[in-house]
XYZ file of C-alpha atoms in Angstrom:
465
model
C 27.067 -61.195 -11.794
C 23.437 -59.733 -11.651
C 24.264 -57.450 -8.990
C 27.059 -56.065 -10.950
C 25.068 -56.040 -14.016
C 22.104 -54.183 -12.125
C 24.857 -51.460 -10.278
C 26.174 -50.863 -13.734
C 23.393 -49.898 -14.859
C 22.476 -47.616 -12.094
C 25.905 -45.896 -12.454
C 24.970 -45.860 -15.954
C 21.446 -44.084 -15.389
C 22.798 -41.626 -12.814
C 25.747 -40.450 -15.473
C 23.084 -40.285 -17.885
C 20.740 -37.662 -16.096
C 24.380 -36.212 -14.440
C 25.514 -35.024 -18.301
C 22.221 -34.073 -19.265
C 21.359 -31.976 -17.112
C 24.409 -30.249 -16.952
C 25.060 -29.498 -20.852
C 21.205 -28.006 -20.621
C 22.063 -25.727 -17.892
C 24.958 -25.028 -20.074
C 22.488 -23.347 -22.518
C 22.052 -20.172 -20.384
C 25.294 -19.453 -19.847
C 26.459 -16.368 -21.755
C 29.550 -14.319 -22.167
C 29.826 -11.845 -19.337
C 30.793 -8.730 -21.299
C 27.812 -9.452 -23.843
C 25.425 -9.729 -21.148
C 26.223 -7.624 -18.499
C 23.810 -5.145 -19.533
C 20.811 -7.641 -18.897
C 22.441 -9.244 -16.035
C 22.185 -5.424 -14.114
C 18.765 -5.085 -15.775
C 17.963 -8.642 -14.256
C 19.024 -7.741 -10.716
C 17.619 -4.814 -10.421
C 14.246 -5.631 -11.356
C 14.829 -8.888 -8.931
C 15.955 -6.871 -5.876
C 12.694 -4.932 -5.848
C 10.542 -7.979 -6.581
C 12.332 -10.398 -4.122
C 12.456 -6.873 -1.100
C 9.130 -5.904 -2.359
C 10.681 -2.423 -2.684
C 8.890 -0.099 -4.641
C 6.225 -2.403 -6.410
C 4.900 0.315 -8.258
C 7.416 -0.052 -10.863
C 6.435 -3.195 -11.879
C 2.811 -1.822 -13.008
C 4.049 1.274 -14.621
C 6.346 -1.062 -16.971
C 3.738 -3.329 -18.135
C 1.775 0.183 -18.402
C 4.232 1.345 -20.610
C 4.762 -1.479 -22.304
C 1.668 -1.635 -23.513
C 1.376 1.852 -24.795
C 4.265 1.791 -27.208
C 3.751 1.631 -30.666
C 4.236 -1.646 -31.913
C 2.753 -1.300 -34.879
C 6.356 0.359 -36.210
C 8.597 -1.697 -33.780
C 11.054 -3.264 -35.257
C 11.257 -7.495 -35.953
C 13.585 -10.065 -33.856
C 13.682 -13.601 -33.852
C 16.156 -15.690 -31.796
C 16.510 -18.403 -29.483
C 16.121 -18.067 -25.651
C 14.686 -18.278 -22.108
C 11.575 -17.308 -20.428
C 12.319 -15.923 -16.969
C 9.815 -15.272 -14.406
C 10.546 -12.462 -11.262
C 7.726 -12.955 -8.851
C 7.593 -11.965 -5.209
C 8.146 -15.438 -3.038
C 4.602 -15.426 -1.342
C 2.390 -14.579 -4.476
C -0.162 -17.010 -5.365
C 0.657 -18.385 -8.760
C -2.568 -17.139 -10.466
C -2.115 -13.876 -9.195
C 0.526 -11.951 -11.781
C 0.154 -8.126 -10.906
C 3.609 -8.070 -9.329
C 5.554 -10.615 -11.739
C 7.498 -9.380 -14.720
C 8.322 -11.657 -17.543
C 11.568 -11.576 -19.017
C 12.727 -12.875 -22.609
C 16.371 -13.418 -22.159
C 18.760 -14.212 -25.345
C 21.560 -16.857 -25.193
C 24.200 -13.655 -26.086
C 22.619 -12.440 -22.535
C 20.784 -9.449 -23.565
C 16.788 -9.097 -21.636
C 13.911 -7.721 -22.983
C 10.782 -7.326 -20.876
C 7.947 -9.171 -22.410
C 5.131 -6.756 -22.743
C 2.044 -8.953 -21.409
C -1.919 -8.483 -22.334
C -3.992 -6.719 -19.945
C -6.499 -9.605 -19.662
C -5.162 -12.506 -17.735
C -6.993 -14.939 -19.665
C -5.235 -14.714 -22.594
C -2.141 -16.087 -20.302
C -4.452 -19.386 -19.742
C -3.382 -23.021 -21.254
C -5.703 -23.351 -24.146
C -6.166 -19.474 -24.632
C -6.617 -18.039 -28.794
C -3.636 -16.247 -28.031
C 0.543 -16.000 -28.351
C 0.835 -15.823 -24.737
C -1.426 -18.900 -24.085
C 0.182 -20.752 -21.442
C 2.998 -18.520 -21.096
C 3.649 -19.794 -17.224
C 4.509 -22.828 -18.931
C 7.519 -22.031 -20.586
C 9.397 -21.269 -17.696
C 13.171 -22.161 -17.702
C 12.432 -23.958 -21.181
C 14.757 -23.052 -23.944
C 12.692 -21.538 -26.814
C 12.335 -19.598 -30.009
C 10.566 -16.277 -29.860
C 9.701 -14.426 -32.745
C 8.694 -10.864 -31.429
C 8.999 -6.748 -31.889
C 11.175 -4.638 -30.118
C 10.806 -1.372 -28.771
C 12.166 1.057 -25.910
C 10.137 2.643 -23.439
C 11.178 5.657 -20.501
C 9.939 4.530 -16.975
C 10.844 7.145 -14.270
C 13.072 8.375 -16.651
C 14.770 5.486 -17.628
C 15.392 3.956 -20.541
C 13.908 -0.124 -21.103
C 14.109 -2.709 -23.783
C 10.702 -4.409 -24.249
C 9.247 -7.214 -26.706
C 6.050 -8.140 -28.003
C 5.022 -11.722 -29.148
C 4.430 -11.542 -32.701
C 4.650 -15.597 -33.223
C 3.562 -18.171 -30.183
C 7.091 -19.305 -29.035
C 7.967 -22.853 -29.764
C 10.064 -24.904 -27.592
C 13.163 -26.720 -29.611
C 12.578 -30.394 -30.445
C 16.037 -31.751 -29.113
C 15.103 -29.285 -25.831
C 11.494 -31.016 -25.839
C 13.264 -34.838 -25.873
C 15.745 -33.488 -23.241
C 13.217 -32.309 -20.948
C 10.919 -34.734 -21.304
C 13.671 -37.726 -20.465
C 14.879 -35.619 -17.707
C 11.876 -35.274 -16.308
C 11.174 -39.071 -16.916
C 14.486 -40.180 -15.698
C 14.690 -38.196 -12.134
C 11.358 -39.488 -11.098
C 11.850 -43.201 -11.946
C 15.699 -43.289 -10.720
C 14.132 -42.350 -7.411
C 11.637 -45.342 -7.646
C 14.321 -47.500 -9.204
C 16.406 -46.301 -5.838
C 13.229 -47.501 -3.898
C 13.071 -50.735 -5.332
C 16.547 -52.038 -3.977
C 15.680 -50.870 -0.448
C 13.962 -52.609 2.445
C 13.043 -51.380 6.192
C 16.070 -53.625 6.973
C 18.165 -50.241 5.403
C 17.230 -48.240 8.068
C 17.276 -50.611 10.958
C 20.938 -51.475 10.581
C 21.415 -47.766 12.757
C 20.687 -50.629 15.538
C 23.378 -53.018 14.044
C 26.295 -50.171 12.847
C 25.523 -47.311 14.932
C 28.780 -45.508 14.821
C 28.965 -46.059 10.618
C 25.405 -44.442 10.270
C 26.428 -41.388 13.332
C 30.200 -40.460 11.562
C 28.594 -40.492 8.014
C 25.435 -38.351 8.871
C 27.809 -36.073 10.436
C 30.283 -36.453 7.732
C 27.307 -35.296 5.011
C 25.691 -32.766 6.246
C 28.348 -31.736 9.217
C 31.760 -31.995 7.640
C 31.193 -31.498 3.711
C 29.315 -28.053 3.918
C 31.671 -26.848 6.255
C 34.338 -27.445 3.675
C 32.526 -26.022 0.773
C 31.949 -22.553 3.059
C 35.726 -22.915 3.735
C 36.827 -22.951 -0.386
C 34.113 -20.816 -0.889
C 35.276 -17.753 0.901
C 39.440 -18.825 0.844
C 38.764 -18.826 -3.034
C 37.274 -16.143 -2.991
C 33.767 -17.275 -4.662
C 31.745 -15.829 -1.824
C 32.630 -12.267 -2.395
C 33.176 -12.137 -6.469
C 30.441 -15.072 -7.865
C 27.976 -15.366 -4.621
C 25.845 -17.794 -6.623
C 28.927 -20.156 -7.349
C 28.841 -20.186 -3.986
C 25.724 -21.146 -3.029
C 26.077 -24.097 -5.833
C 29.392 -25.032 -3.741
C 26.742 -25.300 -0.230
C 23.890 -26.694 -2.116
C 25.762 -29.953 -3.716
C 27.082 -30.646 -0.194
C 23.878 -30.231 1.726
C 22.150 -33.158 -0.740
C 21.964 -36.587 0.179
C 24.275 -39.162 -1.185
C 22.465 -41.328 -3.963
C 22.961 -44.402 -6.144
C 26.597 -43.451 -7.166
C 27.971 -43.970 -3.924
C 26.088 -47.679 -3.495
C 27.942 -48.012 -7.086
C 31.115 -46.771 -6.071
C 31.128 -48.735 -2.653
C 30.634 -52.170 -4.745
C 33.446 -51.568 -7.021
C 35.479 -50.455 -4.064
C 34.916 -53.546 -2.092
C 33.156 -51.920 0.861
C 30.538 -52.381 3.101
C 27.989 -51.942 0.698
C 24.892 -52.802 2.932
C 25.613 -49.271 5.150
C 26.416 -47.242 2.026
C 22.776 -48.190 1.595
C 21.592 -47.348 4.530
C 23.413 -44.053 4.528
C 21.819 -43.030 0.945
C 18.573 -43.636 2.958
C 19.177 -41.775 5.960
C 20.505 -38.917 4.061
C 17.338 -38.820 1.945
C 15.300 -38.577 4.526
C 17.096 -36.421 6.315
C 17.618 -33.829 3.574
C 13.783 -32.718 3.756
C 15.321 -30.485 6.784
C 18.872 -30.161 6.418
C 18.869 -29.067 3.069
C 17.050 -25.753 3.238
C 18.056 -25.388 6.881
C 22.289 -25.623 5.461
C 21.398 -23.140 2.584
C 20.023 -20.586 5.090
C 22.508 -21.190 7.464
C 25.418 -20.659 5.022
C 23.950 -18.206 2.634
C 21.244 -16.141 4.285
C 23.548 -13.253 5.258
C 24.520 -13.062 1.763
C 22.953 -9.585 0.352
C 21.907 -10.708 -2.952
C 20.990 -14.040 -1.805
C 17.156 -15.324 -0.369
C 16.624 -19.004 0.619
C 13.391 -19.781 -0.884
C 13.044 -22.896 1.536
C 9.384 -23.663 1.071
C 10.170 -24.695 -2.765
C 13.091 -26.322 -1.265
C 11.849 -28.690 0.779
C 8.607 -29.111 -1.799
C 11.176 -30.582 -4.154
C 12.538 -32.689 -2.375
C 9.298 -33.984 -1.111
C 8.366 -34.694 -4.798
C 11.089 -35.693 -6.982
C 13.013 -37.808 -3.704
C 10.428 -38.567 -1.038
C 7.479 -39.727 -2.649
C 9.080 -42.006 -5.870
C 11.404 -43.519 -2.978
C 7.920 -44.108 -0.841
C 6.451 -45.505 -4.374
C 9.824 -47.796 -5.270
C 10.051 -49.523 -1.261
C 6.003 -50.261 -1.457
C 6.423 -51.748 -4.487
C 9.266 -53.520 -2.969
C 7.661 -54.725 -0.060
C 4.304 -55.733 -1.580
C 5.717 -57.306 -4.829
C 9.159 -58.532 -4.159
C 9.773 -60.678 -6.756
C 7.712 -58.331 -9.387
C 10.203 -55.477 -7.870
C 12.877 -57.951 -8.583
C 11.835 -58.077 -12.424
C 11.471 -54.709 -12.816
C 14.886 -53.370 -12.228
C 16.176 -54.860 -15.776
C 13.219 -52.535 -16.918
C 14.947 -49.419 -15.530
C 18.411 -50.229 -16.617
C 17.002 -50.658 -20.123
C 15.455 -47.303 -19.852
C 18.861 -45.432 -18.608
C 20.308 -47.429 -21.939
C 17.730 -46.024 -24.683
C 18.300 -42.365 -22.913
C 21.263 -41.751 -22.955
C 21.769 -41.665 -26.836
C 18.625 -39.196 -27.222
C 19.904 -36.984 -23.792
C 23.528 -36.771 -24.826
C 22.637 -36.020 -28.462
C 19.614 -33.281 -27.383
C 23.021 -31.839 -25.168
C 25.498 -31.844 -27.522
C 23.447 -30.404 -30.726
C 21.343 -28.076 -28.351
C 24.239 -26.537 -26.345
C 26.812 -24.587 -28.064
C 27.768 -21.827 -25.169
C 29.480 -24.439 -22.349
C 32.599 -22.872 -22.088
C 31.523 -19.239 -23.010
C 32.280 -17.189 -19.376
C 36.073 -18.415 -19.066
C 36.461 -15.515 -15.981
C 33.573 -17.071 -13.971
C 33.952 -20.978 -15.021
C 37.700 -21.113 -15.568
C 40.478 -22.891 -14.117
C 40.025 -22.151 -10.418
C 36.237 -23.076 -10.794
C 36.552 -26.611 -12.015
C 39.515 -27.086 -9.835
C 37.631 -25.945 -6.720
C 34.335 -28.648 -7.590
C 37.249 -31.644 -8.230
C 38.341 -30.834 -4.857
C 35.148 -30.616 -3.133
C 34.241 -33.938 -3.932
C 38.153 -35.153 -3.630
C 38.557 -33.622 0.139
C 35.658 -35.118 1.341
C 36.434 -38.509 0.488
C 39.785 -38.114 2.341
C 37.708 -36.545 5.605
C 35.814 -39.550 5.219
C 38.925 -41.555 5.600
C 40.263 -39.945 8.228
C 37.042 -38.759 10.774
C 36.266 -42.740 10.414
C 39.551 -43.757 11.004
C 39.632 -41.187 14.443
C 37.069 -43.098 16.015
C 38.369 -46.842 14.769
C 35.898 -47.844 12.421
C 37.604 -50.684 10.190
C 38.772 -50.204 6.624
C 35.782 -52.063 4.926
C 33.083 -49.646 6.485
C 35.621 -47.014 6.316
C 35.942 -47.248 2.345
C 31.929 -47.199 1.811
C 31.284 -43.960 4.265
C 34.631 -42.268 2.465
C 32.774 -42.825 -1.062
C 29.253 -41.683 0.758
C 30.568 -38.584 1.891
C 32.106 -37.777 -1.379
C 29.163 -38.195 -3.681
C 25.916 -36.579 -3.761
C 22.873 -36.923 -5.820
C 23.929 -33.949 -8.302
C 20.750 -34.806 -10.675
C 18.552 -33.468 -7.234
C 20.787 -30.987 -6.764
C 20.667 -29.658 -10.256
C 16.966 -29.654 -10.158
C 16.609 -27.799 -7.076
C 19.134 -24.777 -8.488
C 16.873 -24.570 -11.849
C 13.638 -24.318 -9.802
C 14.675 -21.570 -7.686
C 17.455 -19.476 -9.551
C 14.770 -16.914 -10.321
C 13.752 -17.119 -6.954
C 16.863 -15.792 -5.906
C 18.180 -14.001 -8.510
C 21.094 -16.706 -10.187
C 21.013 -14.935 -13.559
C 23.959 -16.759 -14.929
C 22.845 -20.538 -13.564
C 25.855 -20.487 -11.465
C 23.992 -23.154 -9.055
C 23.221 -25.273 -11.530
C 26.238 -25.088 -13.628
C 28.410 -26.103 -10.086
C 26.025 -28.690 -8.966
C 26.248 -30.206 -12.948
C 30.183 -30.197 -13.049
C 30.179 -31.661 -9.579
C 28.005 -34.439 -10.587
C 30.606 -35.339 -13.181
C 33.879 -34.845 -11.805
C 32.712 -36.904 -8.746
C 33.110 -40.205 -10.939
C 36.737 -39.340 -11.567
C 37.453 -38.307 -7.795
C 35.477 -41.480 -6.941
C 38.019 -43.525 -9.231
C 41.158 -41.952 -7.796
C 39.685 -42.312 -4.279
C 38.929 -46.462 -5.364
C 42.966 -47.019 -6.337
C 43.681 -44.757 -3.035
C 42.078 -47.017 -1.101
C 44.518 -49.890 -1.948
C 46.920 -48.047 -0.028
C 45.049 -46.309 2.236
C 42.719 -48.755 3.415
C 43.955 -52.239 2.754
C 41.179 -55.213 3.472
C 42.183 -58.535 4.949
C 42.169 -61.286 2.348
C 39.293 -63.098 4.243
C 37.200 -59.568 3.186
């Protein structure tokens, strides 16, 4: 009864962050036809920041910018995003070739005209634009004046603070318990494993091999496949990269859920979520670059990658299994703790989503029928590879049923993450990354559940089991 109690909670946690995430992502979306004006003005800019083409333009529009008359410019107030364009190798302090741009939720951009003294960009600063680095990806409102400037002849839309931009309370909660929730579901994760998890390669060597190969073998292979079949690689590039990135995470807490409730062999799902983690550090980037780097509009930005992953998986997981091992029976008593927390968040997360988030289904051409279809079967197909690559090499129905359910469902919270850090890196104006990997977190619980009655069927257990 306790173990149920403490994997309903997990599955309870995960869902949590899963729908949070995704209805904030959500925010950005905007109606194509409204915004493809700022989407072109987005990629262009991005194409000669992320190429470092010709550089110079970036100077002579902050130039400009700051030589307009905004004395008699005219007043706009309205709720947005802060997005940064700044070449991949630049040091963070150093801003001369970064261009700030305001971006409304009806899609239109505006470059943000910034001071010419740096310091009034620092944390603390007298100044609107104190701490402006900080608002990155953050939903806010901006209060500012608009004006037009010509830059080699061409005509841009620039804005001026006239108000320090505030960030939204429900967006504040939201990204606060996000934040909160990723890096303690990790140690919470930690907690339940041993070194034992990893040394049962030694006891089930052909369970750990098929489901490693299964993960980051099999399941990216099949999302290249839909990808360029359903034609997302050609007309939505950054759909597919969402499609590669979800199947090149590791599994996570879901699966050991899934697995329980599914009667399987619950002690190697665990051990698969903990290879995979590990593993991802590498095969992560290294699966994005494979699949995507020929992609024109498309650069891998593995260093911030593989930092991620470092932080938000690697090191709470390190935290949660010394805690483990050191304090057992405090580790023990501390996993009601987390469940309790996954309880109290949901209410604020789903309500900061909901009342936050009016633009989900906005761009029905890009996120429309084939879309969600295509993410249902991702998740779907791979469960049934899992089924039958295990069955090839006669692994029995019990193991069979937890590496089916591993191979199926990733850690979409990580995965989400990862595709909000470096959209801007790589140009994703729309979120398409994060919007995939946030549907695909939530339509793996009802593949998972279809896959669970399938299994009846499919993979019948002896009574003794």
């Amino acid at each position: 009864m306790q173990k149920r109690k403490k994997s309903c909670s997990w599955h309870l946690l995960r869902w949590v962050i899963c729908i949070g995430i995704l209805a904030f992502c959500h925010a950005s979306l905007i109606n194509a036809d409204e915004g493809s004006g700022g989407e072109l003005l987005y990629q262009k800019l991005s194409r000669i920041i992320r190429s470092k083409g010709d550089m110079g333009v970036v100077e002579r529009l902050n130039k400009e910018s700051r030589s307009l008359n905004w004395q008699d410019a005219e007043e706009d107030a309205f709720v947005g995003n802060l997005r940064i364009l700044s070449p991949e190798a630049a040091p963070r302090e150093d801003r001369s070739g970064r261009v700030y741009l305001l971006r409304k939720l009806t899609g239109e951009v505006l470059i943000l005209s910034i001071p010419d003294d740096a310091a009034m960009m620092v944390k603390g600063a007298a100044s609107f634009y104190a701490g402006l680095d900080n608002m990155y990806e953050t939903k806010m409102k901006f209060k500012v004046k608009v004006s037009r400037g010509i830059v080699d002849g061409e005509n841009y839309p620039f804005a001026q603070f006239t108000e320090k931009p505030t960030q939204l309370m429900l967006d504040r909660v939201f990204r606060i318990s996000i934040v909160l929730m990723l890096f303690f579901v990790m140690v919470g994760m930690g907690l339940t494993l041993t070194i034992k998890d990893f040394a049962l390669v030694f006891v089930k060597p052909r369970g750990i091999i098929v489901g490693q190969i299964l993960q980051f073998g099999v399941m990216p292979l099949l999302a290249f496949g839909l990808g360029h079949s359903l034609g997302f690689y050609r007309e939505y590039p950054f759909i597919f990269v969402g499609m590669i990135l979800i199947t090149a995470i590791p599994g996570g807490v879901t699966s050991n859920l899934m697995t329980y409730y599914a009667k399987g062999d619950l002690a190697l799902s665990i051990s698969l979520t903990s290879f995979s983690t590990v593993l991802s550090i590498f095969f992560t980037p290294f699966l994005l670059t494979i699949y995507c780097s020929k992609m024109p509009e498309v650069v891998i930005p593995v260093k911030v990658v593989m930092q991620t992953i470092f932080v938000l998986v690697i090191i709470p997981l390190i935290i949660g299994m010394s805690v483990r091992t050191k304090w057992s029976e405090f580790a023990k008593k501390s996993i009601p703790f987390f469940s309790a927390l996954g309880v109290l968040a949901l209410l604020a997360l789903i309500l900061a989503g909901i009342f936050g988030n009016l633009y989900i289904f906005a761009d029905t051409d890009r996120y429309g029928v084939k879309f969600y279809t295509t993410v249902f079967l991702l998740t779907f197909l791979g469960m049934m590879f899992g089924i039958v690559s295990s069955k090839l090499v006669g692994i029995n129905n019990y193991q069979t049923r937890a590496i089916s359910l591993e191979t199926g469902l990733r850690n979409a919270a990580l995965s989400m993450t990862i595709a909000l850090l470096i959209q801007d890196a790589m140009g994703d104006f729309y979120s398409s990354m994060l919007v995939t990997s946030g549907l695909f977190g939530l339509v793996m619980y009802i593949a998972g559940i279809v896959s669970i009655v399938l299994y009846k069927r499919l993979l019948p257990l002896p009574v003794s089991e």
